Amino acid sequence: MFGVWNATDAAPITALGLHALQHRGQEATGIVSFDGDHFHSYKGLGLVGDNFGDARVMAGLPGTHAIGHNRYATTGETVLRNVQPLYADFEFGGLAVGHNGNLTNARRLRRELVRRGCLFQSTTDSEVFVHLIAISSYSTVLDRLIDALKQVVGAYSLVALTNTALIGARDSLGVRPLILGRLAGADGNPGYVLTSETCALEIVGAEFVRDIEAGEIVEISAKGVRSIRPFGRAHPRFCVFEHIYFARPDSTMDGLSVYAARKRIGVELAREAGVAADVVVPVPDSGVPAAMGYGIESGLPFELGIIRNHYVGRTFIEPTDQIRHLGVKLKHSANRAVLAGRRVVLVDDSIVRGTTSRKIVEMVRAAGAKEVHMRISSPPIRHSCFYGIDTPEESKLLASRYDIAEMAALIGADSLAFISIDGLYRALGKGARDPRRPAFCDACFTGDYPIPLTDFTANTEQQLSLLAEDS
Ligand code: AMP
């Protein structure tokens, strides 16, 4: 998500910001701008550049305020009516909302709202925000938003645009990120930016101000930035998978450089799971910083033994297993000159279904590697995420079905090791994980879900298929 308040060319700035955030979602994109009188909206399926590279589209988005969103759905169909920002007209004016995360009581809320006569336009869980705001008995938009946020359960960061303000909010545990930046204003007063990651600040010439805090709401208006904390303070649980995989390495999250953190994870991994070998090879791009760290700590040379073709997207996002298989081959090729006759340590950030690892190990062996040792810079992913990262149902997670020796055999590696959960926490500067007060949301590794899964009571298969329908 990206939002800008009081800047000349707000929509082009938002398009640039969304472009920098493209890795967070590639299925669809949208921008809503406000010119002081009217709201303007454009949404399209596909990438930011494919939609907002068109001068006629940009000409239709005038104004000094705008918000935008890149969509990253689970397996639910991607149709235009689900693309954000969502927009609605109210008696108090217009409201556009973009949401990153997942609500865990959206189905329950939706049923109640439908019973009360609300007509849902989309199937995204995010639309409940719009209806809760619509039926709230409070008068100001901000009070209505707070009223709505008090009723939703889940992990979310939000950006909203009204006739008078740009609003940002983070759930009370701060699971998903949101950052405040500043840039030159259109009218001599400062301009402001809200973004999911700091990497989008650089590209628009904005400076970093701070992370929005867990449970904080900021209202940015002609009066400046106002911070509100209607929910009290909770111990934050930022998503640890943002550090491992999701965020762009040039972003800073919660004061930590994502790149530096990934390198430290690699160092820790080499300490915990070193192996006699000749060369360290990353699975590009996600395994690169961790492999560098592994190389430094182990003293082994770091070499690009796998070359990535940059003209294909992330394999994981393709919908079917068949396409995913094909995608891995399209994306990676082996660099025989580095691999032939060598004992190779392959480093990747995670194993989800195991498709990537299996293909890569096979490819590295076919290129003549003598031994292949797989090292993973996250603990085994054994549990589904209900908070906004697209992990499949538990039965499809390799680590929930097999132990490490079985997984090694399945992916065809001579050895397989994952960083421990304590090693991960240490690499992120938190000491060993304190089970009574963990510093992160790490439910995908530990099964310790910090936000109630209200909608999801039965088995996880059913839970995930519900989520897929919603998103
Ligand atoms: P898999 O092939 O299913 O084991 O997926 C593992 C690969 O997908 C790793 O190389 C990761 O870099 C990448 N990955 C992990 N989590 C995600 C995610 N939520 N979305 C997209 N890609 C992911």
Short mmCIF file of C-alpha atoms and ligand atoms in Angstrom, two decimals:
data_model
loop_
_atom_site.label_atom_id
_atom_site.label_comp_id
_atom_site.label_asym_id
_atom_site.label_seq_id
_atom_site.Cartn_x
_atom_site.Cartn_y
_atom_site.Cartn_z
CA MET A 1 0.00 0.00 0.00
CA PHE A 2 1.03 3.54 -0.65
CA GLY A 3 -0.60 6.89 0.09
CA VAL A 4 0.41 10.49 -0.43
CA TRP A 5 -0.95 13.69 1.06
CA ASN A 6 -0.35 17.17 -0.35
CA ALA A 7 2.04 16.57 -3.24
CA THR A 8 2.04 17.81 -6.81
CA ASP A 9 1.29 14.81 -9.03
CA ALA A 10 0.01 12.61 -6.22
CA ALA A 11 -1.12 9.82 -8.57
CA PRO A 12 2.19 9.52 -10.49
CA ILE A 13 3.99 9.51 -7.14
CA THR A 14 1.66 6.76 -5.94
CA ALA A 15 2.29 4.78 -9.14
CA LEU A 16 6.04 5.01 -8.54
CA GLY A 17 5.57 3.96 -4.92
CA LEU A 18 3.45 0.99 -6.00
CA HIS A 19 6.09 0.06 -8.55
CA ALA A 20 8.69 -0.13 -5.74
CA LEU A 21 6.21 -2.28 -3.80
CA GLN A 22 5.43 -4.57 -6.73
CA HIS A 23 6.97 -7.59 -4.94
CA ARG A 24 4.15 -7.38 -2.35
CA GLY A 25 1.48 -8.16 -4.95
CA GLN A 26 1.39 -8.72 -8.67
CA GLU A 27 -2.16 -9.69 -9.48
CA ALA A 28 -3.83 -6.31 -9.66
CA THR A 29 -3.30 -2.68 -8.79
CA GLY A 30 -5.34 0.45 -8.18
CA ILE A 31 -5.11 4.15 -7.36
CA VAL A 32 -7.73 6.57 -6.04
CA SER A 33 -6.87 10.28 -6.17
CA PHE A 34 -8.64 13.35 -4.76
CA ASP A 35 -8.42 16.76 -6.41
CA GLY A 36 -10.13 18.80 -3.68
CA ASP A 37 -13.58 18.36 -5.23
CA HIS A 38 -13.78 14.88 -6.69
CA PHE A 39 -12.33 11.42 -6.23
CA HIS A 40 -10.94 9.60 -9.27
CA SER A 41 -10.19 5.91 -9.49
CA TYR A 42 -8.46 3.46 -11.79
CA LYS A 43 -7.98 -0.26 -11.17
CA GLY A 44 -6.56 -2.94 -13.38
CA LEU A 45 -5.40 -6.53 -13.32
CA GLY A 46 -1.67 -7.12 -13.68
CA LEU A 47 1.39 -5.10 -12.86
CA VAL A 48 1.74 -1.43 -11.93
CA GLY A 49 3.70 -0.54 -15.08
CA ASP A 50 1.16 -2.25 -17.32
CA ASN A 51 -1.62 -0.12 -15.87
CA PHE A 52 -0.10 3.18 -14.82
CA GLY A 53 2.49 3.45 -17.58
CA ASP A 54 -0.30 4.86 -19.75
CA ALA A 55 -0.38 8.68 -19.84
CA ARG A 56 -4.14 8.72 -20.48
CA VAL A 57 -4.78 6.66 -17.34
CA MET A 58 -2.60 9.03 -15.30
CA ALA A 59 -4.35 12.10 -16.78
CA GLY A 60 -7.57 10.70 -15.35
CA LEU A 61 -6.15 10.74 -11.79
CA PRO A 62 -5.65 14.45 -10.96
CA GLY A 63 -5.10 15.89 -7.49
CA THR A 64 -2.61 16.35 -4.69
CA HIS A 65 -3.79 13.40 -2.58
CA ALA A 66 -3.92 9.71 -3.53
CA ILE A 67 -3.75 6.16 -2.23
CA GLY A 68 -2.85 2.97 -4.07
CA HIS A 69 -2.72 -0.77 -3.52
CA ASN A 70 -1.13 -3.84 -5.09
CA ARG A 71 -3.16 -6.99 -4.74
CA TYR A 72 -1.74 -10.32 -3.68
CA ALA A 73 -4.57 -12.77 -3.22
CA THR A 74 -4.50 -16.35 -2.04
CA THR A 75 -6.19 -18.86 -4.35
CA GLY A 76 -9.45 -16.89 -4.72
CA GLU A 77 -10.18 -15.56 -8.16
CA THR A 78 -8.88 -12.14 -9.04
CA VAL A 79 -11.70 -10.06 -10.41
CA LEU A 80 -11.76 -6.32 -10.85
CA ARG A 81 -14.42 -5.75 -8.19
CA ASN A 82 -12.03 -7.18 -5.58
CA VAL A 83 -9.21 -4.83 -6.54
CA GLN A 84 -8.41 -2.11 -4.06
CA PRO A 85 -8.56 0.71 -3.04
CA LEU A 86 -12.26 0.23 -2.34
CA TYR A 87 -14.26 3.43 -2.69
CA ALA A 88 -17.63 4.56 -1.32
CA ASP A 89 -19.63 7.80 -1.07
CA PHE A 90 -21.00 8.72 2.35
CA GLU A 91 -22.96 11.62 3.74
CA PHE A 92 -19.65 12.98 5.05
CA GLY A 93 -17.94 12.70 1.63
CA GLY A 94 -15.88 10.08 -0.14
CA LEU A 95 -13.77 7.34 1.40
CA ALA A 96 -11.17 5.17 -0.30
CA VAL A 97 -9.59 2.28 1.64
CA GLY A 98 -6.63 0.02 0.99
CA HIS A 99 -5.93 -2.95 3.29
CA ASN A 100 -2.94 -5.25 3.68
CA GLY A 101 -3.41 -8.30 5.86
CA ASN A 102 -6.26 -10.62 6.71
CA LEU A 103 -9.21 -10.23 9.02
CA THR A 104 -9.98 -13.36 11.00
CA ASN A 105 -13.59 -12.48 11.88
CA ALA A 106 -14.58 -11.05 8.47
CA ARG A 107 -16.98 -13.87 7.66
CA ARG A 108 -18.82 -13.49 10.91
CA LEU A 109 -18.98 -9.70 10.53
CA ARG A 110 -20.09 -10.05 6.93
CA ARG A 111 -22.97 -12.34 7.87
CA GLU A 112 -24.15 -9.83 10.48
CA LEU A 113 -23.81 -6.91 8.08
CA VAL A 114 -25.72 -8.70 5.32
CA ARG A 115 -28.48 -9.48 7.84
CA ARG A 116 -28.64 -5.75 8.57
CA GLY A 117 -29.13 -4.97 4.88
CA CYS A 118 -25.58 -4.13 3.72
CA LEU A 119 -25.02 -4.93 0.05
CA PHE A 120 -21.51 -6.27 -0.52
CA GLN A 121 -19.95 -5.45 -3.88
CA SER A 122 -16.91 -7.69 -3.59
CA THR A 123 -15.73 -10.86 -1.88
CA THR A 124 -12.70 -9.34 -0.19
CA ASP A 125 -12.60 -9.31 3.60
CA SER A 126 -11.54 -5.65 3.39
CA GLU A 127 -15.03 -4.54 2.38
CA VAL A 128 -16.31 -5.06 5.93
CA PHE A 129 -14.36 -1.91 6.88
CA VAL A 130 -16.43 0.15 4.44
CA HIS A 131 -19.76 -1.18 5.75
CA LEU A 132 -18.81 -0.89 9.41
CA ILE A 133 -17.89 2.74 8.75
CA ALA A 134 -21.17 3.28 6.86
CA ILE A 135 -23.40 2.02 9.67
CA SER A 136 -21.43 3.53 12.56
CA SER A 137 -23.41 5.95 14.71
CA TYR A 138 -20.42 8.28 15.18
CA SER A 139 -20.27 11.47 13.15
CA THR A 140 -16.64 12.06 12.09
CA VAL A 141 -14.92 9.69 9.65
CA LEU A 142 -12.13 9.09 12.11
CA ASP A 143 -14.52 8.13 14.93
CA ARG A 144 -16.35 5.84 12.54
CA LEU A 145 -13.08 4.23 11.49
CA ILE A 146 -12.10 3.69 15.14
CA ASP A 147 -15.54 2.21 15.76
CA ALA A 148 -14.98 -0.16 12.81
CA LEU A 149 -11.47 -1.11 13.92
CA LYS A 150 -12.79 -2.00 17.38
CA GLN A 151 -15.01 -4.63 15.77
CA VAL A 152 -12.54 -6.27 13.43
CA VAL A 153 -10.12 -8.98 14.51
CA GLY A 154 -7.09 -9.71 12.42
CA ALA A 155 -3.81 -8.49 11.09
CA TYR A 156 -3.98 -5.35 9.05
CA SER A 157 -2.38 -2.17 7.96
CA LEU A 158 -4.73 0.32 6.38
CA VAL A 159 -4.51 3.47 4.33
CA ALA A 160 -7.64 5.55 3.81
CA LEU A 161 -8.30 8.78 1.94
CA THR A 162 -11.16 11.14 2.77
CA ASN A 163 -12.04 14.67 1.62
CA THR A 164 -10.00 16.07 4.48
CA ALA A 165 -7.33 13.54 5.46
CA LEU A 166 -5.04 10.65 4.67
CA ILE A 167 -5.39 8.07 7.44
CA GLY A 168 -3.06 5.18 8.28
CA ALA A 169 -3.66 2.43 10.83
CA ARG A 170 -1.88 -0.66 12.11
CA ASP A 171 -3.47 -3.51 14.02
CA SER A 172 -2.76 -3.61 17.72
CA LEU A 173 0.04 -6.17 17.38
CA GLY A 174 1.55 -4.44 14.32
CA VAL A 175 1.74 -7.69 12.36
CA ARG A 176 1.82 -5.99 8.95
CA PRO A 177 4.11 -3.00 8.34
CA LEU A 178 3.30 0.69 7.70
CA ILE A 179 5.74 3.56 7.42
CA LEU A 180 5.45 7.34 7.49
CA GLY A 181 7.56 9.51 5.19
CA ARG A 182 7.74 13.19 4.29
CA LEU A 183 8.21 15.01 1.00
CA ALA A 184 7.92 18.50 -0.47
CA GLY A 185 4.30 19.64 -0.23
CA ALA A 186 2.26 21.08 -3.08
CA ASP A 187 1.30 24.23 -1.13
CA GLY A 188 4.40 25.09 0.93
CA ASN A 189 3.24 22.90 3.84
CA PRO A 190 4.89 19.49 4.19
CA GLY A 191 3.64 16.58 2.11
CA TYR A 192 3.39 13.08 3.62
CA VAL A 193 3.63 9.52 2.47
CA LEU A 194 2.35 6.26 3.97
CA THR A 195 3.92 3.11 2.59
CA SER A 196 4.17 -0.58 3.40
CA GLU A 197 7.95 -0.43 3.06
CA THR A 198 10.72 2.16 3.12
CA CYS A 199 11.96 1.07 -0.33
CA ALA A 200 9.10 3.12 -1.82
CA LEU A 201 10.33 6.33 -0.14
CA GLU A 202 13.57 6.55 -2.07
CA ILE A 203 11.96 6.29 -5.50
CA VAL A 204 9.59 9.22 -4.84
CA GLY A 205 12.21 11.40 -3.15
CA ALA A 206 10.59 11.16 0.28
CA GLU A 207 12.46 10.93 3.57
CA PHE A 208 11.80 8.33 6.25
CA VAL A 209 10.03 9.71 9.33
CA ARG A 210 9.15 6.60 11.37
CA ASP A 211 7.27 3.31 11.50
CA ILE A 212 3.62 3.71 12.41
CA GLU A 213 3.42 1.93 15.76
CA ALA A 214 1.40 -1.17 16.54
CA GLY A 215 -2.16 -0.07 17.36
CA GLU A 216 -1.56 3.49 16.18
CA ILE A 217 -3.78 5.53 13.88
CA VAL A 218 -2.36 8.60 12.15
CA GLU A 219 -4.53 11.30 10.65
CA ILE A 220 -2.66 13.45 8.15
CA SER A 221 -4.47 16.63 7.17
CA ALA A 222 -3.96 20.36 6.55
CA LYS A 223 -3.28 20.54 10.32
CA GLY A 224 -0.32 18.13 10.08
CA VAL A 225 0.06 14.63 11.54
CA ARG A 226 -2.07 13.58 14.50
CA SER A 227 -1.43 10.29 16.26
CA ILE A 228 -4.23 8.46 18.07
CA ARG A 229 -4.08 5.28 20.14
CA PRO A 230 -7.64 4.21 20.79
CA PHE A 231 -6.77 0.63 21.76
CA GLY A 232 -4.12 1.08 24.44
CA ARG A 233 -0.70 -0.47 24.05
CA ALA A 234 0.00 -4.14 23.44
CA HIS A 235 3.32 -5.96 23.10
CA PRO A 236 3.92 -5.86 19.30
CA ARG A 237 4.32 -9.03 17.23
CA PHE A 238 5.64 -7.97 13.84
CA CYS A 239 5.59 -10.68 11.14
CA VAL A 240 9.00 -12.36 11.16
CA PHE A 241 8.44 -13.63 7.61
CA GLU A 242 8.71 -10.04 6.34
CA HIS A 243 12.35 -10.15 7.47
CA ILE A 244 12.94 -13.61 6.04
CA TYR A 245 11.29 -13.33 2.64
CA PHE A 246 8.50 -10.90 2.01
CA ALA A 247 10.04 -7.42 2.30
CA ARG A 248 12.48 -6.02 -0.24
CA PRO A 249 16.08 -6.25 1.05
CA ASP A 250 16.65 -2.49 0.74
CA SER A 251 13.79 -1.79 3.16
CA THR A 252 14.18 -1.06 6.85
CA MET A 253 11.58 -2.59 9.13
CA ASP A 254 11.25 -1.72 12.76
CA GLY A 255 14.71 -0.14 12.64
CA LEU A 256 16.33 -3.24 11.13
CA SER A 257 17.79 -3.32 7.62
CA VAL A 258 16.15 -6.29 5.94
CA TYR A 259 19.34 -6.98 3.97
CA ALA A 260 21.59 -6.91 7.04
CA ALA A 261 19.13 -9.09 8.97
CA ARG A 262 19.08 -11.69 6.18
CA LYS A 263 22.88 -11.75 6.09
CA ARG A 264 22.99 -12.26 9.87
CA ILE A 265 20.49 -15.11 9.53
CA GLY A 266 22.94 -16.70 7.05
CA VAL A 267 25.80 -16.27 9.54
CA GLU A 268 23.73 -17.93 12.26
CA LEU A 269 22.72 -20.72 9.87
CA ALA A 270 26.38 -21.49 9.08
CA ARG A 271 27.11 -21.65 12.83
CA GLU A 272 24.23 -24.00 13.49
CA ALA A 273 24.42 -26.18 10.41
CA GLY A 274 27.84 -25.98 8.83
CA VAL A 275 28.90 -28.75 6.45
CA ALA A 276 32.11 -29.63 4.57
CA ALA A 277 31.69 -28.18 1.07
CA ASP A 278 33.45 -26.26 -1.71
CA VAL A 279 31.04 -23.50 -2.56
CA VAL A 280 27.96 -21.61 -1.30
CA VAL A 281 25.27 -20.94 -3.89
CA PRO A 282 22.11 -18.90 -3.30
CA VAL A 283 18.75 -19.69 -4.80
CA PRO A 284 18.20 -16.28 -6.38
CA ASP A 285 16.94 -13.82 -5.47
CA SER A 286 15.43 -14.68 -2.13
CA GLY A 287 18.40 -16.73 -0.87
CA VAL A 288 21.13 -14.22 -1.80
CA PRO A 289 21.75 -12.22 1.41
CA ALA A 290 21.53 -15.33 3.63
CA ALA A 291 23.98 -17.17 1.35
CA MET A 292 26.38 -14.21 1.62
CA GLY A 293 26.20 -14.44 5.40
CA TYR A 294 26.68 -18.21 5.25
CA GLY A 295 29.73 -17.72 3.02
CA ILE A 296 31.29 -15.15 5.36
CA GLU A 297 30.85 -17.31 8.45
CA SER A 298 31.89 -20.61 6.84
CA GLY A 299 34.78 -19.16 4.85
CA LEU A 300 33.45 -20.88 1.71
CA PRO A 301 33.40 -18.94 -1.57
CA PHE A 302 30.04 -17.44 -2.52
CA GLU A 303 29.27 -18.11 -6.18
CA LEU A 304 26.30 -17.55 -8.48
CA GLY A 305 25.71 -21.18 -9.38
CA ILE A 306 22.12 -20.57 -10.34
CA ILE A 307 21.16 -17.78 -12.68
CA ARG A 308 17.74 -16.25 -12.55
CA ASN A 309 15.82 -15.09 -15.56
CA HIS A 310 14.32 -11.75 -14.54
CA TYR A 311 11.54 -11.73 -17.08
CA VAL A 312 9.30 -14.10 -15.13
CA GLY A 313 7.50 -13.29 -11.90
CA ARG A 314 7.64 -15.16 -8.62
CA THR A 315 6.81 -18.81 -9.23
CA PHE A 316 4.87 -19.15 -6.03
CA ILE A 317 2.10 -16.86 -7.15
CA GLU A 318 1.09 -19.00 -10.14
CA PRO A 319 -2.16 -20.75 -9.31
CA THR A 320 -1.75 -24.45 -10.15
CA ASP A 321 0.91 -27.00 -9.17
CA GLN A 322 1.46 -27.78 -12.84
CA ILE A 323 2.23 -24.16 -13.73
CA ARG A 324 4.38 -23.81 -10.64
CA HIS A 325 6.52 -26.74 -11.80
CA LEU A 326 6.91 -25.15 -15.18
CA GLY A 327 7.59 -21.75 -13.61
CA VAL A 328 10.62 -22.90 -11.67
CA LYS A 329 12.28 -24.10 -14.86
CA LEU A 330 11.46 -20.88 -16.62
CA LYS A 331 12.97 -18.92 -13.80
CA HIS A 332 16.26 -20.61 -12.88
CA SER A 333 19.11 -22.19 -14.77
CA ALA A 334 22.27 -23.89 -13.54
CA ASN A 335 25.69 -22.33 -14.04
CA ARG A 336 27.72 -25.45 -14.83
CA ALA A 337 31.07 -23.64 -14.57
CA VAL A 338 30.48 -23.12 -10.84
CA LEU A 339 28.77 -26.41 -10.00
CA ALA A 340 30.51 -29.23 -11.87
CA GLY A 341 32.53 -31.52 -9.59
CA ARG A 342 31.83 -29.38 -6.49
CA ARG A 343 30.27 -30.01 -3.11
CA VAL A 344 27.56 -27.34 -3.07
CA VAL A 345 25.75 -25.65 -0.17
CA LEU A 346 22.49 -24.30 -1.60
CA VAL A 347 20.83 -21.54 0.44
CA ASP A 348 17.18 -20.54 0.12
CA ASP A 349 14.91 -18.60 2.45
CA SER A 350 12.10 -21.12 2.87
CA ILE A 351 10.52 -24.39 1.86
CA VAL A 352 6.78 -24.18 1.45
CA ARG A 353 5.49 -27.00 -0.76
CA GLY A 354 9.01 -28.11 -1.65
CA THR A 355 8.53 -27.58 -5.37
CA THR A 356 11.35 -25.07 -5.76
CA SER A 357 13.89 -27.02 -3.70
CA ARG A 358 13.21 -30.27 -5.51
CA LYS A 359 13.67 -28.68 -8.94
CA ILE A 360 16.75 -26.71 -7.95
CA VAL A 361 18.51 -29.69 -6.35
CA GLU A 362 17.80 -31.74 -9.47
CA MET A 363 19.12 -28.95 -11.69
CA VAL A 364 22.30 -28.54 -9.62
CA ARG A 365 22.98 -32.28 -9.73
CA ALA A 366 22.36 -32.39 -13.47
CA ALA A 367 25.01 -29.66 -13.80
CA GLY A 368 27.56 -32.04 -12.25
CA ALA A 369 27.57 -31.13 -8.54
CA LYS A 370 29.17 -33.88 -6.44
CA GLU A 371 27.10 -33.21 -3.32
CA VAL A 372 24.14 -30.91 -2.66
CA HIS A 373 23.50 -29.63 0.87
CA MET A 374 20.36 -27.54 1.27
CA ARG A 375 20.35 -24.85 3.98
CA ILE A 376 17.21 -22.84 4.71
CA SER A 377 17.23 -19.42 6.38
CA SER A 378 13.89 -19.94 8.12
CA PRO A 379 12.67 -22.65 10.49
CA PRO A 380 10.41 -25.28 8.89
CA ILE A 381 7.01 -23.77 7.88
CA ARG A 382 4.58 -26.15 9.57
CA HIS A 383 1.49 -23.95 9.94
CA SER A 384 -0.66 -21.80 7.68
CA CYS A 385 -0.66 -18.04 7.90
CA PHE A 386 -4.02 -16.37 8.51
CA TYR A 387 -2.56 -12.90 8.71
CA GLY A 388 -1.72 -11.96 5.14
CA ILE A 389 1.08 -14.18 3.86
CA ASP A 390 -0.04 -16.63 1.24
CA THR A 391 0.85 -20.03 2.65
CA PRO A 392 -1.24 -23.00 1.58
CA GLU A 393 -3.23 -25.30 3.86
CA GLU A 394 -1.16 -27.36 6.28
CA SER A 395 -1.47 -30.58 4.32
CA LYS A 396 0.43 -28.94 1.44
CA LEU A 397 3.27 -27.69 3.64
CA LEU A 398 6.13 -30.13 3.27
CA ALA A 399 7.35 -29.57 6.83
CA SER A 400 3.98 -30.31 8.38
CA ARG A 401 3.95 -33.79 6.83
CA TYR A 402 7.56 -34.94 6.98
CA ASP A 403 10.51 -34.76 9.31
CA ILE A 404 13.78 -33.26 8.15
CA ALA A 405 15.39 -36.52 6.99
CA GLU A 406 12.27 -37.35 4.97
CA MET A 407 12.22 -33.88 3.48
CA ALA A 408 15.88 -34.18 2.51
CA ALA A 409 15.10 -37.42 0.72
CA LEU A 410 12.07 -35.92 -1.01
CA ILE A 411 13.96 -32.93 -2.36
CA GLY A 412 16.91 -35.17 -3.25
CA ALA A 413 19.53 -33.37 -1.12
CA ASP A 414 22.49 -35.06 0.60
CA SER A 415 21.63 -33.06 3.69
CA LEU A 416 19.03 -30.51 4.72
CA ALA A 417 19.02 -28.09 7.66
CA PHE A 418 16.88 -25.15 8.74
CA ILE A 419 17.84 -22.30 11.06
CA SER A 420 16.41 -22.84 14.55
CA ILE A 421 13.77 -20.48 15.88
CA ASP A 422 16.22 -19.25 18.56
CA GLY A 423 18.91 -18.77 15.91
CA LEU A 424 16.48 -16.70 13.88
CA TYR A 425 15.59 -14.52 16.88
CA ARG A 426 19.27 -14.10 17.73
CA ALA A 427 20.04 -13.02 14.16
CA LEU A 428 17.30 -10.42 14.45
CA GLY A 429 18.88 -9.05 17.62
CA LYS A 430 16.28 -10.36 20.06
CA GLY A 431 18.20 -13.07 21.94
CA ALA A 432 16.58 -16.50 22.15
CA ARG A 433 12.79 -16.63 21.66
CA ASP A 434 10.96 -15.99 24.91
CA PRO A 435 7.85 -18.20 24.62
CA ARG A 436 5.97 -16.02 27.11
CA ARG A 437 6.68 -12.82 25.20
CA PRO A 438 7.89 -13.52 21.66
CA ALA A 439 9.08 -10.45 19.78
CA PHE A 440 7.50 -11.53 16.49
CA CYS A 441 4.50 -13.26 15.03
CA ASP A 442 6.06 -16.60 14.09
CA ALA A 443 2.87 -18.68 13.91
CA CYS A 444 3.94 -20.28 10.62
CA PHE A 445 6.87 -21.90 12.46
CA THR A 446 5.53 -22.36 15.99
CA GLY A 447 1.73 -22.56 15.63
CA ASP A 448 1.51 -19.82 18.27
CA TYR A 449 -1.22 -17.64 16.71
CA PRO A 450 -1.28 -14.28 18.53
CA ILE A 451 -4.61 -13.09 17.06
CA PRO A 452 -7.76 -15.17 17.57
CA LEU A 453 -8.82 -17.12 14.49
CA THR A 454 -12.47 -16.34 15.14
CA ASP A 455 -13.84 -17.49 11.79
CA PHE A 456 -11.71 -20.56 11.77
CA THR A 457 -12.65 -23.23 14.21
CA ALA A 458 -12.50 -26.64 12.50
CA ASN A 459 -9.53 -28.05 10.66
CA THR A 460 -7.03 -25.96 8.74
CA GLU A 461 -8.07 -27.32 5.33
CA GLN A 462 -11.47 -25.81 5.85
CA GLN A 463 -9.94 -22.66 7.31
CA LEU A 464 -7.81 -22.04 4.27
CA SER A 465 -10.58 -22.69 1.80
CA LEU A 466 -12.66 -20.08 3.65
CA LEU A 467 -9.78 -17.63 3.45
CA ALA A 468 -9.38 -18.33 -0.26
CA GLU A 469 -13.04 -17.54 -0.82
CA ASP A 470 -12.72 -14.29 1.09
CA SER A 471 -9.65 -12.97 -0.57
P1 AMP B 1 7.89 -23.95 -2.59
O1 AMP B 1 8.42 -24.15 -3.95
O2 AMP B 1 6.40 -24.11 -2.52
O3 AMP B 1 8.59 -24.74 -1.52
O4 AMP B 1 8.10 -22.40 -2.24
C1 AMP B 1 9.33 -21.97 -1.74
C2 AMP B 1 9.82 -20.81 -2.52
O5 AMP B 1 8.82 -19.80 -2.62
C3 AMP B 1 11.02 -20.18 -1.82
O6 AMP B 1 12.06 -20.12 -2.76
C4 AMP B 1 10.57 -18.81 -1.39
O7 AMP B 1 11.51 -17.84 -1.80
C5 AMP B 1 9.24 -18.58 -2.06
N1 AMP B 1 8.17 -18.18 -1.12
C6 AMP B 1 8.06 -18.45 0.18
N2 AMP B 1 6.93 -17.93 0.69
C7 AMP B 1 6.30 -17.30 -0.31
C8 AMP B 1 5.09 -16.55 -0.42
N3 AMP B 1 4.28 -16.38 0.62
N4 AMP B 1 4.77 -16.02 -1.61
C9 AMP B 1 5.56 -16.20 -2.67
N5 AMP B 1 6.71 -16.91 -2.64
C10 AMP B 1 7.08 -17.46 -1.48
#
